[in-house]
PDB file of C-alpha atoms in Angstrom:
ATOM      1  CA  MET A 385       0.341   0.149  -0.210  1.00 79.00           C
ATOM      2  CA  THR A 386       1.392   3.453  -1.017  1.00 90.00           C
ATOM      3  CA  PRO A 387       1.285   5.790   2.201  1.00 96.00           C
ATOM      4  CA  THR A 388       0.322   8.575   1.934  1.00 98.00           C
ATOM      5  CA  VAL A 389       1.846  12.263   3.718  1.00 98.00           C
ATOM      6  CA  LEU A 390       0.291  14.822   4.899  1.00 98.00           C
ATOM      7  CA  ILE A 391       1.945  18.383   4.977  1.00 98.00           C
ATOM      8  CA  THR A 392       0.421  21.279   6.213  1.00 98.00           C
ATOM      9  CA  GLY A 393       1.683  24.385   4.119  1.00 96.00           C
ATOM     10  CA  GLY A 394       2.207  21.561   1.300  1.00 96.00           C
ATOM     11  CA  SER A 395       1.309  24.353  -1.387  1.00 95.00           C
ATOM     12  CA  SER A 396       4.148  26.857  -0.554  1.00 94.00           C
ATOM     13  CA  GLY A 397       8.052  27.645   0.914  1.00 94.00           C
ATOM     14  CA  ILE A 398       9.641  24.465   2.613  1.00 96.00           C
ATOM     15  CA  GLY A 399       6.559  22.766   2.590  1.00 97.00           C
ATOM     16  CA  PHE A 400       6.714  22.525  -1.198  1.00 97.00           C
ATOM     17  CA  GLU A 401       9.788  21.323  -1.529  1.00 97.00           C
ATOM     18  CA  LEU A 402       9.443  18.363   0.866  1.00 98.00           C
ATOM     19  CA  ALA A 403       6.459  16.937  -0.752  1.00 98.00           C
ATOM     20  CA  LYS A 404       8.742  17.801  -3.843  1.00 98.00           C
ATOM     21  CA  LEU A 405      11.380  14.857  -1.450  1.00 98.00           C
ATOM     22  CA  PHE A 406       8.532  12.709  -0.869  1.00 98.00           C
ATOM     23  CA  ALA A 407       6.806  11.843  -4.700  1.00 98.00           C
ATOM     24  CA  LYS A 408      10.124  11.225  -5.487  1.00 97.00           C
ATOM     25  CA  ASP A 409      10.062   8.784  -2.964  1.00 97.00           C
ATOM     26  CA  SER A 410       6.405   7.556  -3.965  1.00 96.00           C
ATOM     27  CA  TYR A 411       4.750   8.630  -1.297  1.00 98.00           C
ATOM     28  CA  ASN A 412       1.118  10.249  -2.006  1.00 97.00           C
ATOM     29  CA  LEU A 413       0.485  13.062  -0.978  1.00 98.00           C
ATOM     30  CA  PHE A 414      -2.066  15.163   0.897  1.00 98.00           C
ATOM     31  CA  LEU A 415      -1.443  18.795   0.903  1.00 98.00           C
ATOM     32  CA  VAL A 416      -3.117  21.275   3.390  1.00 98.00           C
ATOM     33  CA  SER A 417      -3.192  24.901   2.442  1.00 96.00           C
ATOM     34  CA  LYS A 418      -4.885  28.931   2.448  1.00 92.00           C
ATOM     35  CA  PRO A 419      -4.350  29.242  -0.522  1.00 89.00           C
ATOM     36  CA  PRO A 420      -6.691  27.886  -3.195  1.00 92.00           C
ATOM     37  CA  GLN A 421      -4.515  28.988  -6.155  1.00 94.00           C
ATOM     38  CA  GLU A 422      -2.007  28.218  -4.721  1.00 94.00           C
ATOM     39  CA  LEU A 423      -3.150  24.959  -3.324  1.00 96.00           C
ATOM     40  CA  ALA A 424      -3.896  25.162  -7.240  1.00 96.00           C
ATOM     41  CA  GLN A 425      -0.541  25.664  -8.926  1.00 96.00           C
ATOM     42  CA  ALA A 426       0.853  21.959  -6.716  1.00 97.00           C
ATOM     43  CA  VAL A 427      -0.777  19.778  -8.172  1.00 97.00           C
ATOM     44  CA  ALA A 428      -0.517  21.073 -11.404  1.00 97.00           C
ATOM     45  CA  TYR A 429       3.440  20.578 -10.877  1.00 97.00           C
ATOM     46  CA  PHE A 430       3.014  17.295  -9.430  1.00 97.00           C
ATOM     47  CA  LYS A 431       1.354  16.133 -11.984  1.00 97.00           C
ATOM     48  CA  GLU A 432       3.164  17.140 -14.665  1.00 97.00           C
ATOM     49  CA  HIS A 433       6.297  16.105 -12.968  1.00 97.00           C
ATOM     50  CA  PHE A 434       4.339  13.033 -10.512  1.00 97.00           C
ATOM     51  CA  PRO A 435       1.635  11.514 -12.627  1.00 96.00           C
ATOM     52  CA  GLU A 436       1.580   8.263 -10.447  1.00 95.00           C
ATOM     53  CA  THR A 437       1.384  10.510  -7.281  1.00 96.00           C
ATOM     54  CA  LYS A 438      -2.413  10.057  -6.122  1.00 97.00           C
ATOM     55  CA  ILE A 439      -2.586  13.873  -4.210  1.00 97.00           C
ATOM     56  CA  TYR A 440      -5.448  15.587  -2.537  1.00 98.00           C
ATOM     57  CA  THR A 441      -5.634  19.037  -1.344  1.00 97.00           C
ATOM     58  CA  LEU A 442      -7.788  20.932   1.597  1.00 98.00           C
ATOM     59  CA  ALA A 443      -7.750  24.211   0.757  1.00 97.00           C
ATOM     60  CA  GLN A 444      -7.818  25.156   4.600  1.00 97.00           C
ATOM     61  CA  ASP A 445      -7.029  28.785   7.226  1.00 97.00           C
ATOM     62  CA  LEU A 446      -4.749  26.749   9.762  1.00 98.00           C
ATOM     63  CA  SER A 447      -4.971  29.681  11.720  1.00 97.00           C
ATOM     64  CA  ILE A 448      -8.806  28.946  12.746  1.00 97.00           C
ATOM     65  CA  GLN A 449     -10.126  27.286  15.695  1.00 93.00           C
ATOM     66  CA  GLY A 450     -11.082  24.231  14.889  1.00 96.00           C
ATOM     67  CA  SER A 451      -9.726  23.455  11.900  1.00 98.00           C
ATOM     68  CA  ALA A 452      -7.297  20.058  12.664  1.00 98.00           C
ATOM     69  CA  ALA A 453     -10.175  18.608  13.114  1.00 98.00           C
ATOM     70  CA  LYS A 454     -11.727  19.663  10.413  1.00 98.00           C
ATOM     71  CA  VAL A 455      -8.396  18.180   8.705  1.00 98.00           C
ATOM     72  CA  TYR A 456      -8.654  15.000  10.093  1.00 98.00           C
ATOM     73  CA  GLU A 457     -12.180  14.595   9.395  1.00 98.00           C
ATOM     74  CA  PHE A 458     -11.355  14.915   5.147  1.00 98.00           C
ATOM     75  CA  THR A 459      -8.845  12.167   6.188  1.00 98.00           C
ATOM     76  CA  GLN A 460     -11.748   9.740   8.024  1.00 97.00           C
ATOM     77  CA  THR A 461     -13.827  10.030   4.611  1.00 96.00           C
ATOM     78  CA  GLN A 462     -11.605   9.876   2.230  1.00 95.00           C
ATOM     79  CA  ALA A 463     -10.331   6.640   3.635  1.00 94.00           C
ATOM     80  CA  LEU A 464      -6.674   8.195   3.928  1.00 95.00           C
ATOM     81  CA  SER A 465      -3.401   6.625   6.173  1.00 95.00           C
ATOM     82  CA  ILE A 466      -1.640   8.861   7.109  1.00 98.00           C
ATOM     83  CA  GLU A 467       2.206   7.288   7.829  1.00 98.00           C
ATOM     84  CA  VAL A 468       4.118  10.935   7.932  1.00 98.00           C
ATOM     85  CA  LEU A 469       2.310  14.519   8.963  1.00 98.00           C
ATOM     86  CA  ILE A 470       4.130  17.950   8.672  1.00 98.00           C
ATOM     87  CA  ASN A 471       3.673  20.460  11.046  1.00 98.00           C
ATOM     88  CA  ASN A 472       5.309  23.077   8.233  1.00 97.00           C
ATOM     89  CA  ALA A 473       2.238  25.164   8.221  1.00 96.00           C
ATOM     90  CA  GLY A 474       3.536  28.505  10.019  1.00 95.00           C
ATOM     91  CA  VAL A 475       3.917  33.314  10.160  1.00 93.00           C
ATOM     92  CA  GLY A 476       5.550  35.618  11.458  1.00 92.00           C
ATOM     93  CA  THR A 477       5.031  38.979  13.280  1.00 92.00           C
ATOM     94  CA  TYR A 478       8.389  41.328  13.315  1.00 90.00           C
ATOM     95  CA  GLY A 479       8.726  44.380  15.400  1.00 92.00           C
ATOM     96  CA  PHE A 480       7.540  45.722  19.004  1.00 94.00           C
ATOM     97  CA  LEU A 481       4.710  44.572  20.145  1.00 96.00           C
ATOM     98  CA  ASP A 482       3.026  47.177  21.017  1.00 96.00           C
ATOM     99  CA  SER A 483       2.784  47.873  17.372  1.00 95.00           C
ATOM    100  CA  ILE A 484       2.236  44.811  15.828  1.00 96.00           C
ATOM    101  CA  ASP A 485      -2.208  44.087  15.500  1.00 96.00           C
ATOM    102  CA  ILE A 486      -3.120  42.039  18.769  1.00 97.00           C
ATOM    103  CA  ALA A 487      -5.997  40.138  16.296  1.00 97.00           C
ATOM    104  CA  LYS A 488      -2.413  39.323  13.892  1.00 96.00           C
ATOM    105  CA  GLU A 489      -0.713  38.012  16.483  1.00 97.00           C
ATOM    106  CA  ILE A 490      -3.913  35.532  18.166  1.00 98.00           C
ATOM    107  CA  SER A 491      -3.734  34.273  15.278  1.00 97.00           C
ATOM    108  CA  MET A 492      -0.470  33.666  14.768  1.00 97.00           C
ATOM    109  CA  LEU A 493      -0.169  31.450  17.645  1.00 98.00           C
ATOM    110  CA  ASN A 494      -3.116  29.935  16.753  1.00 98.00           C
ATOM    111  CA  LEU A 495      -1.502  28.165  14.025  1.00 98.00           C
ATOM    112  CA  ASN A 496       2.154  28.250  15.474  1.00 98.00           C
ATOM    113  CA  VAL A 497       0.849  26.481  18.706  1.00 98.00           C
ATOM    114  CA  LEU A 498      -3.022  25.063  18.977  1.00 98.00           C
ATOM    115  CA  THR A 499      -2.794  23.537  15.092  1.00 98.00           C
ATOM    116  CA  LEU A 500      -0.035  22.246  15.368  1.00 98.00           C
ATOM    117  CA  TYR A 501      -0.846  20.465  18.714  1.00 98.00           C
ATOM    118  CA  HIS A 502      -4.404  19.704  18.010  1.00 98.00           C
ATOM    119  CA  LEU A 503      -3.098  17.802  14.902  1.00 98.00           C
ATOM    120  CA  THR A 504      -0.324  16.322  16.388  1.00 98.00           C
ATOM    121  CA  ARG A 505      -2.169  14.898  18.706  1.00 98.00           C
ATOM    122  CA  LEU A 506      -5.340  13.070  16.815  1.00 98.00           C
ATOM    123  CA  PHE A 507      -3.361  11.970  14.194  1.00 98.00           C
ATOM    124  CA  LEU A 508      -0.299  10.503  17.013  1.00 98.00           C
ATOM    125  CA  ALA A 509      -3.144   8.541  18.217  1.00 98.00           C
ATOM    126  CA  ASP A 510      -4.134   6.605  15.268  1.00 98.00           C
ATOM    127  CA  MET A 511      -0.193   5.723  14.462  1.00 98.00           C
ATOM    128  CA  LEU A 512       0.151   4.518  17.979  1.00 98.00           C
ATOM    129  CA  ALA A 513      -2.451   2.207  17.888  1.00 97.00           C
ATOM    130  CA  LYS A 514      -1.162   1.005  14.929  1.00 97.00           C
ATOM    131  CA  ASN A 515       2.707   1.193  16.050  1.00 98.00           C
ATOM    132  CA  HIS A 516       3.292   2.592  13.128  1.00 97.00           C
ATOM    133  CA  GLY A 517       4.381   6.007  11.930  1.00 98.00           C
ATOM    134  CA  GLN A 518       6.533   9.020  11.804  1.00 98.00           C
ATOM    135  CA  ILE A 519       5.415  13.101  12.974  1.00 98.00           C
ATOM    136  CA  ILE A 520       7.478  16.049  11.194  1.00 98.00           C
ATOM    137  CA  ASN A 521       7.540  19.147  13.342  1.00 98.00           C
ATOM    138  CA  ILE A 522       8.653  22.455  11.665  1.00 98.00           C
ATOM    139  CA  ALA A 523      10.349  25.066  15.290  1.00 97.00           C
ATOM    140  CA  SER A 524      13.620  27.632  14.255  1.00 95.00           C
ATOM    141  CA  VAL A 525      16.477  28.360  15.339  1.00 93.00           C
ATOM    142  CA  ALA A 526      14.595  31.526  16.685  1.00 91.00           C
ATOM    143  CA  ALA A 527      13.357  28.537  19.410  1.00 94.00           C
ATOM    144  CA  PHE A 528      16.252  28.929  21.209  1.00 92.00           C
ATOM    145  CA  GLN A 529      16.038  32.287  23.046  1.00 88.00           C
ATOM    146  CA  PRO A 530      13.810  35.273  23.529  1.00 89.00           C
ATOM    147  CA  ASN A 531      13.941  37.619  19.695  1.00 90.00           C
ATOM    148  CA  ALA A 532      13.062  41.226  20.546  1.00 90.00           C
ATOM    149  CA  THR A 533      11.132  42.275  17.413  1.00 90.00           C
ATOM    150  CA  LEU A 534       9.822  38.520  17.358  1.00 91.00           C
ATOM    151  CA  ALA A 535       8.998  38.134  20.818  1.00 95.00           C
ATOM    152  CA  THR A 536       5.750  36.499  19.908  1.00 97.00           C
ATOM    153  CA  TYR A 537       6.979  34.510  17.337  1.00 96.00           C
ATOM    154  CA  GLY A 538      10.317  32.736  18.867  1.00 95.00           C
ATOM    155  CA  ALA A 539       7.947  32.243  21.677  1.00 97.00           C
ATOM    156  CA  SER A 540       5.319  30.516  19.669  1.00 98.00           C
ATOM    157  CA  LYS A 541       8.805  28.071  18.270  1.00 97.00           C
ATOM    158  CA  SER A 542       9.839  27.657  21.832  1.00 97.00           C
ATOM    159  CA  PHE A 543       6.637  26.266  22.402  1.00 98.00           C
ATOM    160  CA  VAL A 544       7.577  23.840  19.707  1.00 98.00           C
ATOM    161  CA  TYR A 545      10.846  22.587  20.050  1.00 98.00           C
ATOM    162  CA  SER A 546       9.916  21.480  23.678  1.00 98.00           C
ATOM    163  CA  PHE A 547       6.817  19.783  23.146  1.00 98.00           C
ATOM    164  CA  SER A 548       8.250  17.923  20.175  1.00 98.00           C
ATOM    165  CA  ARG A 549      11.815  17.130  22.378  1.00 98.00           C
ATOM    166  CA  ALA A 550       9.580  16.347  24.905  1.00 98.00           C
ATOM    167  CA  LEU A 551       7.174  14.118  23.270  1.00 98.00           C
ATOM    168  CA  SER A 552      10.127  12.021  21.134  1.00 98.00           C
ATOM    169  CA  GLN A 553      11.677  11.466  24.327  1.00 98.00           C
ATOM    170  CA  GLU A 554       8.090   9.749  25.331  1.00 98.00           C
ATOM    171  CA  LEU A 555       7.375   8.260  22.519  1.00 98.00           C
ATOM    172  CA  LYS A 556      11.081   6.264  23.203  1.00 97.00           C
ATOM    173  CA  GLU A 557      10.018   6.058  26.487  1.00 98.00           C
ATOM    174  CA  SER A 558       6.914   4.350  26.290  1.00 98.00           C
ATOM    175  CA  GLY A 559       8.053   1.525  23.877  1.00 98.00           C
ATOM    176  CA  SER A 560       6.714   3.126  20.426  1.00 98.00           C
ATOM    177  CA  ALA A 561       8.109   2.658  16.553  1.00 98.00           C
ATOM    178  CA  VAL A 562       6.316   5.775  16.303  1.00 98.00           C
ATOM    179  CA  LYS A 563       8.601   8.758  15.436  1.00 98.00           C
ATOM    180  CA  LEU A 564       9.479  12.125  15.530  1.00 98.00           C
ATOM    181  CA  LEU A 565      11.459  15.178  14.381  1.00 98.00           C
ATOM    182  CA  THR A 566      12.439  18.297  15.595  1.00 98.00           C
ATOM    183  CA  VAL A 567      13.247  20.736  12.862  1.00 98.00           C
ATOM    184  CA  CYS A 568      15.042  24.108  13.374  1.00 96.00           C
ATOM    185  CA  PRO A 569      15.840  26.233  10.267  1.00 94.00           C
ATOM    186  CA  PRO A 570      17.158  29.370  10.497  1.00 86.00           C
ATOM    187  CA  ALA A 571      15.901  32.144   8.412  1.00 75.00           C
ATOM    188  CA  THR A 572      16.012  31.020   5.118  1.00 77.00           C
ATOM    189  CA  ARG A 573      15.013  32.565   1.171  1.00 75.00           C
ATOM    190  CA  LYS A 574      12.096  31.524  -1.070  1.00 66.00           C
ATOM    191  CA  THR A 575       9.685  31.449   1.221  1.00 73.00           C
ATOM    192  CA  ALA A 576       6.423  34.205   2.154  1.00 69.00           C
ATOM    193  CA  PHE A 577       8.002  34.188   5.267  1.00 70.00           C
ATOM    194  CA  GLN A 578       9.773  37.144   4.607  1.00 66.00           C
ATOM    195  CA  LYS A 579       7.498  39.017   3.326  1.00 65.00           C
ATOM    196  CA  ARG A 580       4.594  37.929   5.078  1.00 71.00           C
ATOM    197  CA  ALA A 581       5.394  39.215   8.741  1.00 61.00           C
ATOM    198  CA  GLY A 582       6.913  42.425   7.315  1.00 71.00           C
ATOM    199  CA  MET A 583      10.942  41.699   7.630  1.00 64.00           C
ATOM    200  CA  GLU A 584      12.202  42.101   3.698  1.00 68.00           C
ATOM    201  CA  LYS A 585      14.602  46.061   5.900  1.00 67.00           C
ATOM    202  CA  THR A 586      15.567  43.687   7.376  1.00 70.00           C
ATOM    203  CA  ASN A 587      18.624  41.681   7.492  1.00 68.00           C
ATOM    204  CA  THR A 588      17.824  38.769   8.240  1.00 63.00           C
ATOM    205  CA  PHE A 589      17.931  36.966   5.239  1.00 63.00           C
ATOM    206  CA  GLU A 590      20.831  38.227   3.835  1.00 71.00           C
ATOM    207  CA  GLY A 591      24.273  36.866   4.012  1.00 64.00           C
ATOM    208  CA  PHE A 592      25.952  33.933   6.494  1.00 63.00           C
ATOM    209  CA  GLY A 593      22.620  31.703   8.892  1.00 73.00           C
ATOM    210  CA  THR A 594      20.673  31.913   6.132  1.00 81.00           C
ATOM    211  CA  LEU A 595      20.088  29.127   3.203  1.00 86.00           C
ATOM    212  CA  ASP A 596      17.895  28.599   0.780  1.00 89.00           C
ATOM    213  CA  VAL A 597      14.939  26.465   1.362  1.00 93.00           C
ATOM    214  CA  GLU A 598      15.565  23.339  -1.329  1.00 95.00           C
ATOM    215  CA  VAL A 599      19.234  23.284   0.894  1.00 94.00           C
ATOM    216  CA  VAL A 600      16.278  22.673   4.335  1.00 95.00           C
ATOM    217  CA  ALA A 601      14.291  20.653   3.198  1.00 97.00           C
ATOM    218  CA  GLU A 602      16.958  18.553   1.798  1.00 97.00           C
ATOM    219  CA  ASP A 603      19.297  17.942   5.077  1.00 96.00           C
ATOM    220  CA  ALA A 604      15.443  17.921   6.697  1.00 97.00           C
ATOM    221  CA  TYR A 605      14.894  15.237   4.369  1.00 98.00           C
ATOM    222  CA  LYS A 606      17.332  13.848   5.015  1.00 98.00           C
ATOM    223  CA  ALA A 607      17.181  12.939   8.815  1.00 97.00           C
ATOM    224  CA  PHE A 608      13.569  12.103   8.750  1.00 98.00           C
ATOM    225  CA  LYS A 609      15.071   8.798   6.817  1.00 97.00           C
ATOM    226  CA  ASN A 610      17.385   8.873   9.014  1.00 97.00           C
ATOM    227  CA  GLY A 611      15.250   8.380  12.001  1.00 96.00           C
ATOM    228  CA  LYS A 612      16.942  11.401  13.522  1.00 97.00           C
ATOM    229  CA  GLU A 613      14.539  12.554  15.877  1.00 98.00           C
ATOM    230  CA  PHE A 614      16.234  16.641  15.828  1.00 96.00           C
ATOM    231  CA  ILE A 615      17.928  18.660  13.417  1.00 96.00           C
ATOM    232  CA  ILE A 616      19.895  22.193  12.484  1.00 94.00           C
ATOM    233  CA  PRO A 617      18.676  22.132   8.699  1.00 93.00           C
ATOM    234  CA  GLY A 618      22.517  22.889   7.321  1.00 87.00           C
ATOM    235  CA  ARG A 619      26.340  21.534   8.631  1.00 79.00           C
ATOM    236  CA  GLY A 620      28.394  25.003   9.330  1.00 69.00           C
ATOM    237  CA  LEU A 621      24.866  26.170  11.272  1.00 66.00           C
ATOM    238  CA  ARG A 622      24.670  22.925  13.266  1.00 65.00           C
ATOM    239  CA  LEU A 623      28.193  23.076  14.533  1.00 67.00           C
ATOM    240  CA  LEU A 624      27.913  27.461  15.978  1.00 64.00           C
ATOM    241  CA  SER A 625      24.487  26.675  16.934  1.00 69.00           C
ATOM    242  CA  MET A 626      26.343  23.968  19.573  1.00 70.00           C
ATOM    243  CA  PHE A 627      28.841  27.215  19.738  1.00 59.00           C
ATOM    244  CA  VAL A 628      26.269  30.301  20.391  1.00 67.00           C
ATOM    245  CA  ASN A 629      23.516  27.851  23.217  1.00 70.00           C
ATOM    246  CA  ARG A 630      26.433  28.552  25.331  1.00 73.00           C
ATOM    247  CA  LEU A 631      26.545  32.153  25.274  1.00 66.00           C
ATOM    248  CA  PRO A 632      24.259  33.335  28.122  1.00 75.00           C
ATOM    249  CA  THR A 633      20.643  34.337  27.344  1.00 72.00           C
ATOM    250  CA  GLN A 634      22.049  37.845  27.442  1.00 77.00           C
ATOM    251  CA  TRP A 635      24.929  37.630  24.703  1.00 64.00           C
ATOM    252  CA  ARG A 636      21.796  35.622  23.054  1.00 69.00           C
ATOM    253  CA  MET A 637      19.436  38.028  23.267  1.00 62.00           C
ATOM    254  CA  PHE A 638      21.904  40.254  21.305  1.00 67.00           C
ATOM    255  CA  LEU A 639      23.120  38.409  18.560  1.00 69.00           C
ATOM    256  CA  ALA A 640      20.312  37.195  17.524  1.00 64.00           C
ATOM    257  CA  ARG A 641      18.699  41.750  17.212  1.00 68.00           C
ATOM    258  CA  GLN A 642      21.427  42.259  15.777  1.00 68.00           C
ATOM    259  CA  HIS A 643      20.851  39.594  12.826  1.00 67.00           C
ATOM    260  CA  LEU A 644      17.103  41.330  13.484  1.00 66.00           C
ATOM    261  CA  GLN A 645      17.876  44.833  13.289  1.00 69.00           C
ATOM    262  CA  GLN A 646      16.986  47.191  10.465  1.00 71.00           C
ATOM    263  CA  LYS A 647      19.384  47.923   7.537  1.00 61.00           C
TER     264      LYS A 647
END
């Protein structure tokens, strides 16, 4: 039976690049994303390049409470058995806290935290019942220290990191064959994140410490295939992170702030 991977935010960015890699490996795809036009373009791409791949799509705003249940219900009505769940969809907000619209941040928290948590719980239950399956949760290097001007976004990714690493340990201790991979990408080029977060005028996506989206996806996919629990894409960045994370919190906050400065 051909396995199916569910990718949130699968119509663009890291999610779309991961979908390509899974399609090459003969997985069927279930792509969940908000923009219907993006989903249509993604379907057209995969029909052209991977004609034997079955593609399921759902246009769903995952920042709305209850959206995770709708995604799960879709898999039930379509009789889809999800072998891999990738919680990739996420957005950011940038600026001093009092300058950011509160509704925008609440929407972000719903997407980055609550929907990810809910989807993990729903599909994990099925995976545990089968004693088979894998989950990939996309966090961020912003999870490792407080980030002025990315305060709420960084905190949301800290939740993803801490929750995912702890759950992975629980799965090991319980003897389950289900695996969970936590991915912490750096600033990633060629995605919509920069524009949507309003970060076009920052230094964040230039120079050392940034990666192209294809590299992030490839490193994450290799970690998935090798059964890893945690990955920071980019070999040089992994080594740098090991050093930086030993520094006092105030120093790490300072370094992060330099990376987030306006041009």
